PDB file of C-alpha atoms in Angstrom:
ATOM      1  CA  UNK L   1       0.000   0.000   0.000  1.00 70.00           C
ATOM      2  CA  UNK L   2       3.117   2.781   0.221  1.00 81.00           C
ATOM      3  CA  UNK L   3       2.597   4.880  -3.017  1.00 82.00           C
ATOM      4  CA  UNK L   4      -0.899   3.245  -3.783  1.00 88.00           C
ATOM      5  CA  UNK L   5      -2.157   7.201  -4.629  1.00 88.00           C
ATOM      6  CA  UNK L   6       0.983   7.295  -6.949  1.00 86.00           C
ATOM      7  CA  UNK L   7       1.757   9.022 -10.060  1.00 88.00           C
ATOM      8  CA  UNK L   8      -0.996   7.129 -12.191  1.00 90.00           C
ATOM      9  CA  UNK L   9      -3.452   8.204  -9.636  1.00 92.00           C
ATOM     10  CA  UNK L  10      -2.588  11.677  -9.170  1.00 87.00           C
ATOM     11  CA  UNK L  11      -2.304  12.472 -12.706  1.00 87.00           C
ATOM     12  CA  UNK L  12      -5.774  11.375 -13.343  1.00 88.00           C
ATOM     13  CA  UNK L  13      -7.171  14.479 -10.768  1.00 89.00           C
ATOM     14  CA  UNK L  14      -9.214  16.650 -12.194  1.00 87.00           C
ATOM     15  CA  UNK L  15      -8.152  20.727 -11.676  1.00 85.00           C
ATOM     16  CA  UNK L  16      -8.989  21.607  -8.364  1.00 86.00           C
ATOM     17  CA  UNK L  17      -9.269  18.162  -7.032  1.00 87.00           C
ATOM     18  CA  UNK L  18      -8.631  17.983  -3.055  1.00 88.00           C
ATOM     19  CA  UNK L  19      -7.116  15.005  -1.328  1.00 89.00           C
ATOM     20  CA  UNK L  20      -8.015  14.307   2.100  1.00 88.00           C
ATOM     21  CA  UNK L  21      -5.932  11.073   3.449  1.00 85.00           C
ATOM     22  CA  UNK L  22      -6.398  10.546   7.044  1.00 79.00           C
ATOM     23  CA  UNK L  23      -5.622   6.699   6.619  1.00 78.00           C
ATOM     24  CA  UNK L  24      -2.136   6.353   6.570  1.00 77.00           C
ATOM     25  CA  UNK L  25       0.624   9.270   5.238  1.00 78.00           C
ATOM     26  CA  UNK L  26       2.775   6.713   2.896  1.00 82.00           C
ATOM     27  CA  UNK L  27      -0.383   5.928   1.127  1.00 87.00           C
ATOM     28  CA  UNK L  28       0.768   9.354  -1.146  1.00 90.00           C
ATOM     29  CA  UNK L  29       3.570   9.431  -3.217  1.00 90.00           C
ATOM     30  CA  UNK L  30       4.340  13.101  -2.117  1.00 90.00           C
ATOM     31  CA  UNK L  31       6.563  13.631  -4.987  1.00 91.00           C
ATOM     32  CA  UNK L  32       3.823  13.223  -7.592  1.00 89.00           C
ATOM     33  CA  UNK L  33       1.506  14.884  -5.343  1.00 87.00           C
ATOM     34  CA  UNK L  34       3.659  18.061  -5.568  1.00 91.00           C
ATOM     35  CA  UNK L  35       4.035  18.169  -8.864  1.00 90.00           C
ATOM     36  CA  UNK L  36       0.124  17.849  -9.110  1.00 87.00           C
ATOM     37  CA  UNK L  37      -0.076  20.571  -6.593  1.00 89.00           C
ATOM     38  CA  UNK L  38       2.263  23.024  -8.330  1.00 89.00           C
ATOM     39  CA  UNK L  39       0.427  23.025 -11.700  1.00 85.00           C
ATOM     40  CA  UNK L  40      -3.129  23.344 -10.424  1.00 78.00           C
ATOM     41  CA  UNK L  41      -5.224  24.306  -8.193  1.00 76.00           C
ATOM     42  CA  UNK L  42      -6.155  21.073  -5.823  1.00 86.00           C
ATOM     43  CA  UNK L  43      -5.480  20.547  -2.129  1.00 89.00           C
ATOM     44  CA  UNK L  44      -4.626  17.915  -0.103  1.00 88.00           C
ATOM     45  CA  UNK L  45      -5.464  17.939   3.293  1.00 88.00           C
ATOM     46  CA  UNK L  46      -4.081  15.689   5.886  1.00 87.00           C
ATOM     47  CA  UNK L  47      -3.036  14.724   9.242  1.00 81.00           C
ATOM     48  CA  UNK L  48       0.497  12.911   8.625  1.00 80.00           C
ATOM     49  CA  UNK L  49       3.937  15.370   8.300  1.00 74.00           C
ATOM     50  CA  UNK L  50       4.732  14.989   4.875  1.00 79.00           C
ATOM     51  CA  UNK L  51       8.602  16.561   4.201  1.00 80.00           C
ATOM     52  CA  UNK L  52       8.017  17.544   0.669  1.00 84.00           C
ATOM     53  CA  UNK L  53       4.239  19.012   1.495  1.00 84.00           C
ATOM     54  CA  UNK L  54       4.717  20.472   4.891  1.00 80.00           C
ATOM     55  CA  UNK L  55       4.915  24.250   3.958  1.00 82.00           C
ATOM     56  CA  UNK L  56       3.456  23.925   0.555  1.00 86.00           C
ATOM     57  CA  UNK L  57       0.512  26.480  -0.321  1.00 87.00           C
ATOM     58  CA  UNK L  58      -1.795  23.742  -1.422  1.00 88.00           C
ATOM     59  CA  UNK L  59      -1.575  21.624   1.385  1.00 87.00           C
ATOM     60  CA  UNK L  60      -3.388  21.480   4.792  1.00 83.00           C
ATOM     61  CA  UNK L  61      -1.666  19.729   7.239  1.00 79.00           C
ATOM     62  CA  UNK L  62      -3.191  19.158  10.846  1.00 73.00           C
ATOM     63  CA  UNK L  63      -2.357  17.612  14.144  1.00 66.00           C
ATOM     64  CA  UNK L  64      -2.380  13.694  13.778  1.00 64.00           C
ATOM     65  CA  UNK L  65      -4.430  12.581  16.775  1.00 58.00           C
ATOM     66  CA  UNK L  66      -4.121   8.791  16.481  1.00 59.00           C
ATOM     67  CA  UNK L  67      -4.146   6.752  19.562  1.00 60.00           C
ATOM     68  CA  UNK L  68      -0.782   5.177  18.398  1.00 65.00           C
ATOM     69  CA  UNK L  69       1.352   7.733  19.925  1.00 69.00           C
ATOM     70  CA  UNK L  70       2.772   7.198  22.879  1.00 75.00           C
ATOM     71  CA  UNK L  71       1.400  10.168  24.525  1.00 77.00           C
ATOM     72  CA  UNK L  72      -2.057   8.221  23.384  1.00 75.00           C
ATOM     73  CA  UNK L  73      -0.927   4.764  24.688  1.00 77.00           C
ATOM     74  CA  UNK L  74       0.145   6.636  28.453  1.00 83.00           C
ATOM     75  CA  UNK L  75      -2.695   8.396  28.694  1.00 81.00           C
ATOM     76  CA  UNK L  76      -5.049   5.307  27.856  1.00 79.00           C
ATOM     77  CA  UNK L  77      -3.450   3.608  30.593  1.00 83.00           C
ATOM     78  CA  UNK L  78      -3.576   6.268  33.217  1.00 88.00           C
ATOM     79  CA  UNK L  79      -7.344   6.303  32.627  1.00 86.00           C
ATOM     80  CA  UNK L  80      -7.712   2.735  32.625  1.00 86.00           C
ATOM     81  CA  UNK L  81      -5.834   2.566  36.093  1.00 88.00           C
ATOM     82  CA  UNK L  82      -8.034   5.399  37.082  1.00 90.00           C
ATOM     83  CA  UNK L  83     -11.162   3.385  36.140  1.00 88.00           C
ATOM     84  CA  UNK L  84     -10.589   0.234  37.494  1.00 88.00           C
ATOM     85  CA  UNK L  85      -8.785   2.390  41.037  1.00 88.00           C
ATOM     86  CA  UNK L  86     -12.618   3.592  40.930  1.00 90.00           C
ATOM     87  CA  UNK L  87     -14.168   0.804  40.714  1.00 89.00           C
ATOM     88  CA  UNK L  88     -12.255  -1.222  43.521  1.00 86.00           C
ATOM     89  CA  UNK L  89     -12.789   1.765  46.056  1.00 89.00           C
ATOM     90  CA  UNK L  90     -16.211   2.694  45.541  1.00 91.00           C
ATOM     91  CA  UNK L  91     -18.314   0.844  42.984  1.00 91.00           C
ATOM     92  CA  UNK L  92     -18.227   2.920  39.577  1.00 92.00           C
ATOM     93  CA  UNK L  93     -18.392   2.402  35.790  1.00 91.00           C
ATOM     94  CA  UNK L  94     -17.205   4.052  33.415  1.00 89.00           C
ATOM     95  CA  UNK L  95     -16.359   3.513  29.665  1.00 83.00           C
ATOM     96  CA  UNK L  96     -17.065  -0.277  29.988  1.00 84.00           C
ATOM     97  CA  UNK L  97     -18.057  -2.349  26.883  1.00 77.00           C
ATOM     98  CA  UNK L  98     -20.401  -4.777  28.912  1.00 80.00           C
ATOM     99  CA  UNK L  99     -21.579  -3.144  32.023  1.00 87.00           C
ATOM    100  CA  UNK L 100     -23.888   0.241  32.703  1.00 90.00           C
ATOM    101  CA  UNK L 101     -22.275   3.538  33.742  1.00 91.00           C
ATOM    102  CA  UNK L 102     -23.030   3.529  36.963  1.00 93.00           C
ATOM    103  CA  UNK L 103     -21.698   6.293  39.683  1.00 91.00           C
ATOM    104  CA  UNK L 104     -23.300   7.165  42.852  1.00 89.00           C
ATOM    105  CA  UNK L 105     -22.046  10.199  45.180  1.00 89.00           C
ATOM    106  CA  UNK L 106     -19.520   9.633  47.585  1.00 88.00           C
ATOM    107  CA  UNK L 107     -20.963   7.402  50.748  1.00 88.00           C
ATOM    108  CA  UNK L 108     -22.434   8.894  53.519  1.00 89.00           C
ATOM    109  CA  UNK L 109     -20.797   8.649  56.986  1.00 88.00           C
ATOM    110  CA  UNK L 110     -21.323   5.972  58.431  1.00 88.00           C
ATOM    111  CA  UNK L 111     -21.947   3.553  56.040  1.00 91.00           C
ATOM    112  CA  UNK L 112     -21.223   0.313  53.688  1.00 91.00           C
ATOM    113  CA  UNK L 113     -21.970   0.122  49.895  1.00 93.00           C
ATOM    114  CA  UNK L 114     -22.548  -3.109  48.290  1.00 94.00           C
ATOM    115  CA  UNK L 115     -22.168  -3.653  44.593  1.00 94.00           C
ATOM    116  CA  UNK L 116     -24.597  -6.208  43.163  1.00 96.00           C
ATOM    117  CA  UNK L 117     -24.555  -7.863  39.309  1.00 94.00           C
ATOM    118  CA  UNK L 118     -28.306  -9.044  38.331  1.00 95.00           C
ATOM    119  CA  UNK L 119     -30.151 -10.218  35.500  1.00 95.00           C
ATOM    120  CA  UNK L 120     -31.884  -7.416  33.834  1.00 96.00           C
ATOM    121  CA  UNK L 121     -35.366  -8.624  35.014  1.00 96.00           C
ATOM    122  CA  UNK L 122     -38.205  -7.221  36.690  1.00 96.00           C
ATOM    123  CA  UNK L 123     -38.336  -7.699  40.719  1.00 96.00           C
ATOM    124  CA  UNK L 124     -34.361  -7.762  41.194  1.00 97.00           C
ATOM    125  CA  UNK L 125     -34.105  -4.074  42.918  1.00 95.00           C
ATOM    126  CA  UNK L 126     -36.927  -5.226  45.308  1.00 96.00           C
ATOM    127  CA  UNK L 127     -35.673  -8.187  46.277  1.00 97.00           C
ATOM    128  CA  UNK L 128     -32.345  -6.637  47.025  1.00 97.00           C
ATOM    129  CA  UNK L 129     -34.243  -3.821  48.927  1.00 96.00           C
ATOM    130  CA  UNK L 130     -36.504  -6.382  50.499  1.00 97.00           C
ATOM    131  CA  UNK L 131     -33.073  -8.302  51.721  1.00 96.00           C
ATOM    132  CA  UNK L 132     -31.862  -5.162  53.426  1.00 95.00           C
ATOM    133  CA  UNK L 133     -34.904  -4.758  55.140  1.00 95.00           C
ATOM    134  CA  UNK L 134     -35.190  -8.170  56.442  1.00 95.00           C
ATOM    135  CA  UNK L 135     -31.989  -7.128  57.952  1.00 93.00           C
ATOM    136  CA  UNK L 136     -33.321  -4.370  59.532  1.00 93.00           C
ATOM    137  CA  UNK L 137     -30.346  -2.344  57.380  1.00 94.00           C
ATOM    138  CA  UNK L 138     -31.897   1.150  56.247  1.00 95.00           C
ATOM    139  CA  UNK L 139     -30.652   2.137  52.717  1.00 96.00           C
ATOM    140  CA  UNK L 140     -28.866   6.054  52.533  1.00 95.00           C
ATOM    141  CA  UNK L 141     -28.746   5.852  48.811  1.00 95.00           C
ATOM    142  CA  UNK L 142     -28.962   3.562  45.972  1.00 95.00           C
ATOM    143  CA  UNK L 143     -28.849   3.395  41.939  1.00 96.00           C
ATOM    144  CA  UNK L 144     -29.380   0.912  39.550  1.00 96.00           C
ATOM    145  CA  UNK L 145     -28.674   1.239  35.964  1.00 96.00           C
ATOM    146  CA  UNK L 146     -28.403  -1.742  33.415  1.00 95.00           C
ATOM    147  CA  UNK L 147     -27.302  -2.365  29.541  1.00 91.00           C
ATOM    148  CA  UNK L 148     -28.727  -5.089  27.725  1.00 91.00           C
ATOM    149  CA  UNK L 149     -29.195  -8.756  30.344  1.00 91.00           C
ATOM    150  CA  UNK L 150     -27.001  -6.835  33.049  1.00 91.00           C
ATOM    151  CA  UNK L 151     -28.005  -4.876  35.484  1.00 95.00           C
ATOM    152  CA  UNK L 152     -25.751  -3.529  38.046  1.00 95.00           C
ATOM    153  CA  UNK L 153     -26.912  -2.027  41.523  1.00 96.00           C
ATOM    154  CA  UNK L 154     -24.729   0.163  44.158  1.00 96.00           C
ATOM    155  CA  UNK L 155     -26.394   0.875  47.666  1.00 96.00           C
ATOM    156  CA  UNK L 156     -25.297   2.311  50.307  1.00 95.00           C
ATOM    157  CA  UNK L 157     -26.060   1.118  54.053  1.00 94.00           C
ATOM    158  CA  UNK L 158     -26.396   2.604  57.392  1.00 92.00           C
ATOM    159  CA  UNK L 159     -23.799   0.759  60.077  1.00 89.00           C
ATOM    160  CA  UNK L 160     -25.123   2.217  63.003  1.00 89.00           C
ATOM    161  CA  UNK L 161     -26.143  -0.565  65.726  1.00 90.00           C
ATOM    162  CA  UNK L 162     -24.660  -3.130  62.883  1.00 89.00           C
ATOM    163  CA  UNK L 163     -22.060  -5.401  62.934  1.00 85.00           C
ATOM    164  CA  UNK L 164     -19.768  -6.741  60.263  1.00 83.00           C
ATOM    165  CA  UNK L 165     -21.434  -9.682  60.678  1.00 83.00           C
ATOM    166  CA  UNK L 166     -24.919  -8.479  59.906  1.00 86.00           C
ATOM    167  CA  UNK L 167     -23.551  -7.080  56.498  1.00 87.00           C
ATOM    168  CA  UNK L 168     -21.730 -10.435  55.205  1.00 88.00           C
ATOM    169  CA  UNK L 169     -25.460 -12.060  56.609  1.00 92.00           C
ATOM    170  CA  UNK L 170     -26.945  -9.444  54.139  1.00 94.00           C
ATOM    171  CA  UNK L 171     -24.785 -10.267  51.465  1.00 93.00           C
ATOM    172  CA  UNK L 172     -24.867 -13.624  51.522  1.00 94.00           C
ATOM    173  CA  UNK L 173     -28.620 -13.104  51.786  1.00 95.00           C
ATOM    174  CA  UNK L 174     -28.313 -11.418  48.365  1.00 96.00           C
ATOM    175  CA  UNK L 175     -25.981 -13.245  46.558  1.00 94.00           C
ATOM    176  CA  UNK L 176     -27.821 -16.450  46.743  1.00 95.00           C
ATOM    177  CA  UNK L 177     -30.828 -14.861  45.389  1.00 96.00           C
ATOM    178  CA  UNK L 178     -31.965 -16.254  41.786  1.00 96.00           C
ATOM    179  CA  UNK L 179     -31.016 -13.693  39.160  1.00 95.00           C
ATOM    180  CA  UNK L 180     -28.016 -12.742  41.339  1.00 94.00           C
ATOM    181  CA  UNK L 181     -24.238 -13.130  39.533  1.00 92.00           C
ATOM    182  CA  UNK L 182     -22.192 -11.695  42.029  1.00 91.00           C
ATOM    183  CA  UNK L 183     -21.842  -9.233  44.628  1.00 92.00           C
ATOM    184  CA  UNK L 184     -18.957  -7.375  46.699  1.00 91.00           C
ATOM    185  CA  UNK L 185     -19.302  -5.367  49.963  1.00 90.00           C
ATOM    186  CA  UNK L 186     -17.176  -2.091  49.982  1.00 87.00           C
ATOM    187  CA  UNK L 187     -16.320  -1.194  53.340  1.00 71.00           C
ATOM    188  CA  UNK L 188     -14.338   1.678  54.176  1.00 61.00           C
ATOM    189  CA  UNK L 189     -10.706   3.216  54.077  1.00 52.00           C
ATOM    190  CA  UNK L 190      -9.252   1.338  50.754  1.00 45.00           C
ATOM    191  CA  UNK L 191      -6.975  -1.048  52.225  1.00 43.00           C
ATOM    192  CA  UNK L 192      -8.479  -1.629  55.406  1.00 43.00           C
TER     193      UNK L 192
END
């Protein structure tokens, strides 16, 4: 494919043809290009540094913004990092392929959050809810979003007059209800 818009191609442009390649910069034969460019009026617009085309008055050449570049690859990972930190400290989603966005405010004083993965099917939030009340476990704040069979569910639960042991009762409780994947209680001070 280097050259494949090569000096057969180009000569074929009509006057005042413009070129936008935002493929791959060795696709052009720049040479032919510029001789194209100095005997009529076309443009070629593109987001590759071209040496022969750089500062010519027919060309357009922008910032390449390809996720190739390292400064791409380092920042991908920083926010990958960032997203998965999130999730392991307090529940949230974001820019997941197979799972709801899903981000509820900070959690209360005073309080546990439990993540829960469901089957997208009507009665699952109440039967979660219902299990917390069984417990006699008052919910602060809760959301549920889903995305296609999945729905995922983040609620956050008073501690006062509770025990550690009434919240792995709860979850337990929970986790062996039918429609129920998985579940993960997410106490307090990462680490602790």
């Amino acid at each position: 494919t280097h050259g494949i818009i090569g000096k057969d191609v180009v000569e074929g442009f009509k006057n005042g043809a413009v070129l936008l390649n935002f493929a791959r910069g060795e696709l052009v034969d720049s040479e032919a290009l510029q001789t194209h460019l100095d005997n009529n009026d076309g443009k070629y617009v593109s987001d590759f540094p071209d040496d022969l085309l750089w500062n010519h008055k027919n060309a357009v050449l922008l910032p390449h913004l390809g996720a190739s570049t390292a400064e791409a690859e380092d920042a991908a990972a920083s926010m990958a990092a960032d997203t998965i930190r999130e999730f392991l400290e307090s529940g949230t989603i974001r820019n997941s392929v197979n799972f709801p966005a899903t981000s509820l405010p900070n959690r209360p004083e005073d309080s546990i959050r439990l993540a829960v993965v469901t089957q997208n099917k009507p009665g699952m939030l109440a039967h979660i809810s219902d299990a917390f009340a069984q417990s006699s476990l008052n919910i602060l704040q809760q959301i549920n979003q889903s995305r296609g069979e999945i729905a995922y569910n983040v609620v956050d639960v008073g501690t006062s007059g509770h025990s550690v042991i009434d919240f792995k009762t709860v979850q337990e409780k929970i986790t062996m209800l039918d429609g129920v994947l998985s579940s993960r209680v997410i106490y307090g001070v990462p680490g602790t």
